[in-house]
XYZ file of C-alpha atoms in Angstrom:
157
model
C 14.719 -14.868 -21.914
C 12.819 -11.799 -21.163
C 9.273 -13.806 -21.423
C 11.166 -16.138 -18.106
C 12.283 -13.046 -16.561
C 8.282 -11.362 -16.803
C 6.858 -14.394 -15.956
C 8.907 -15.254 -12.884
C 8.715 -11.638 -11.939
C 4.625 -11.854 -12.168
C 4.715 -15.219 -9.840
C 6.683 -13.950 -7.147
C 4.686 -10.750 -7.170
C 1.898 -13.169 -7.330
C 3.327 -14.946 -4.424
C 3.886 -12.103 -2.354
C 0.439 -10.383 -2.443
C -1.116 -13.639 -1.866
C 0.937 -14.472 1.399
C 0.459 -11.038 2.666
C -3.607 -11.823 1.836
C -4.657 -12.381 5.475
C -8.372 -12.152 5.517
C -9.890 -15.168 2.897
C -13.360 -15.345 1.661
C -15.818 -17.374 4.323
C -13.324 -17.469 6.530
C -14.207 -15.267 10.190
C -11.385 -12.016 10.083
C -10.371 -11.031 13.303
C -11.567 -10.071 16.112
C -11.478 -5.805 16.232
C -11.834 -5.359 20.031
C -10.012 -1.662 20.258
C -9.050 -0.145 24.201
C -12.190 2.735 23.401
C -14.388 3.546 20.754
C -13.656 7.528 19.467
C -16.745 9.039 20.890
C -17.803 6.228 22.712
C -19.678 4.669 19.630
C -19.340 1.269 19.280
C -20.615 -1.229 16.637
C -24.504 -2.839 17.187
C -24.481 -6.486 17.384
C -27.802 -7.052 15.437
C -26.712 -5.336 11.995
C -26.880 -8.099 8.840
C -23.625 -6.747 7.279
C -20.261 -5.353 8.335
C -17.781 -3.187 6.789
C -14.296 -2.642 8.182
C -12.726 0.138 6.723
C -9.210 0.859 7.189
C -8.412 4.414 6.349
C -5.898 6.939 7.598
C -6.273 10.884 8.476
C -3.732 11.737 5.843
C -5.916 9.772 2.830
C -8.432 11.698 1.137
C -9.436 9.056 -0.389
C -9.949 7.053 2.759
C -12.498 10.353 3.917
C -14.230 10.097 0.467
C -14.532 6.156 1.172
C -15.814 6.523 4.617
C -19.006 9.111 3.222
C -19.739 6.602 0.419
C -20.016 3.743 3.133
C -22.490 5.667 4.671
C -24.507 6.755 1.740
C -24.858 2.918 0.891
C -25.763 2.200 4.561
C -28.763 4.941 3.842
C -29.396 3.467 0.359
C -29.566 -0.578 1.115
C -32.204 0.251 3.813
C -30.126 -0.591 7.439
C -28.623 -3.903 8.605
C -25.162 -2.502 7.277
C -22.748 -1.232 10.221
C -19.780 0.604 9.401
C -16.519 0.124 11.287
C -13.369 2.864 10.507
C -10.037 1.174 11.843
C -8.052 4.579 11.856
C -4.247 4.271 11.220
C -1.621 6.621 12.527
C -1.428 8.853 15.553
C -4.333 9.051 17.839
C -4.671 12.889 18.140
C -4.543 12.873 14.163
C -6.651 10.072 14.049
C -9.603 11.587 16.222
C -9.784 15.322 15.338
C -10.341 13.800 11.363
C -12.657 11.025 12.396
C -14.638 11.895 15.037
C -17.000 13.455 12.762
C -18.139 9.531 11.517
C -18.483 8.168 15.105
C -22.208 7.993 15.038
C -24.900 5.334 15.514
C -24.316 3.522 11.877
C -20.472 4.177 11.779
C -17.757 3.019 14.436
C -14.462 4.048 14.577
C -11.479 1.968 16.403
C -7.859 4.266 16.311
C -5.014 1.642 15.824
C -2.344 3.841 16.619
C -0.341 0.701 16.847
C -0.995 -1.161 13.602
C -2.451 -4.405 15.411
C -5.690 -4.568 13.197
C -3.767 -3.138 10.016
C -1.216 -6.341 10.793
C -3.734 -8.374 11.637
C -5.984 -8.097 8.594
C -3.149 -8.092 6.400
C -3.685 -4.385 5.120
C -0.316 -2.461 3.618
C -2.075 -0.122 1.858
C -5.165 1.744 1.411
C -7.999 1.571 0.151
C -8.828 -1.905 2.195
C -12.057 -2.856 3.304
C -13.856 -6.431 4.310
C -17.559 -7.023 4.234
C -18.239 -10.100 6.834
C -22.371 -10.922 7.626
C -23.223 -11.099 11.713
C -20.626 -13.934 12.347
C -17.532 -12.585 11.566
C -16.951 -14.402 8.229
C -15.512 -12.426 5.219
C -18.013 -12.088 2.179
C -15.640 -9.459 0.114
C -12.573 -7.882 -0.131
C -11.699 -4.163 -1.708
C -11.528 -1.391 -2.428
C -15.512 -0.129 -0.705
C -15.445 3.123 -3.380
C -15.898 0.225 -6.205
C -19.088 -0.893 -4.500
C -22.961 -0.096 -5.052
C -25.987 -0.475 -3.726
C -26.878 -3.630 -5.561
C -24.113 -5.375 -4.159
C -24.621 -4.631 -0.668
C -28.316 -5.874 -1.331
C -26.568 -8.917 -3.275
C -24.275 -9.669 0.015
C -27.076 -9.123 2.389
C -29.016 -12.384 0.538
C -26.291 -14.653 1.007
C -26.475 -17.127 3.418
């Protein structure tokens, strides 16, 4: 009885995560087309790679997510764009971002949860790697990636 129990319990929390699962590998994510950019920085249309970082001003771990993105930007040799979609209040959201908002990183405040819902992000660490077109090539957490697969992702066609 308790082996039925575990096992149903595993499906529907099987089930769940999988409907909540909006972005799918090869599959173009949504479109992240925020009222302003903080700082005015928006993404380059010519970079190889893109990651989408959602983070939030209250997550240290989203901060410490954010710097690695960059450091593997620096690493992998350019073609990798970094786009922050900052959760939660747009005062809060600025003053702890605006420090990223630079040429290689992009931030976009959702101060309404529209790219969080769309995306299908409840909780952080989330991140999506598409190539120029839009279409997803991983899903994750971005502090469990390294150099070598950013260079990996960057081959595939």
């Amino acid at each position: 009885m308790k082996t039925i129990l575990l096992s149903l319990l595993a499906l529907l929390s099987f089930a769940s995560n999988a409907a909540a699962q909006t972005v799918q590998l090869g599959k173009r994510v949504p479109d992240i087309r925020p009222r302003e950019w903080l700082a005015g920085v928006r993404p380059s249309g010519d970079a190889q790679l893109y990651a989408i970082e959602f983070c939030h001003a209250g997550s240290q771990r989203s901060i410490a997510n954010l710097e690695k993105l960059r450091l593997l930007a620096q690493q992998t040799g350019g073609g990798f764009q970094i786009i922050a979609v900052a959760g939660g209040d747009r005062s809060t959201a600025a003053e702890a971002f605006e420090k990223f908002a630079d040429e290689g990183l992009a931030v976009a405040i959702d101060d309404e949860g529209r790219y969080f819902k769309s995306f299908g992000v409840t909780y952080l660490p989330a991140c999506a790697i598409t190539d120029k077109s839009g279409r997803a090539l991983w899903v994750g957490d971005s502090g469990q990636l390294t150099p070598a697969m950013i260079q990996r992702l960057k081959e595939q066609k």
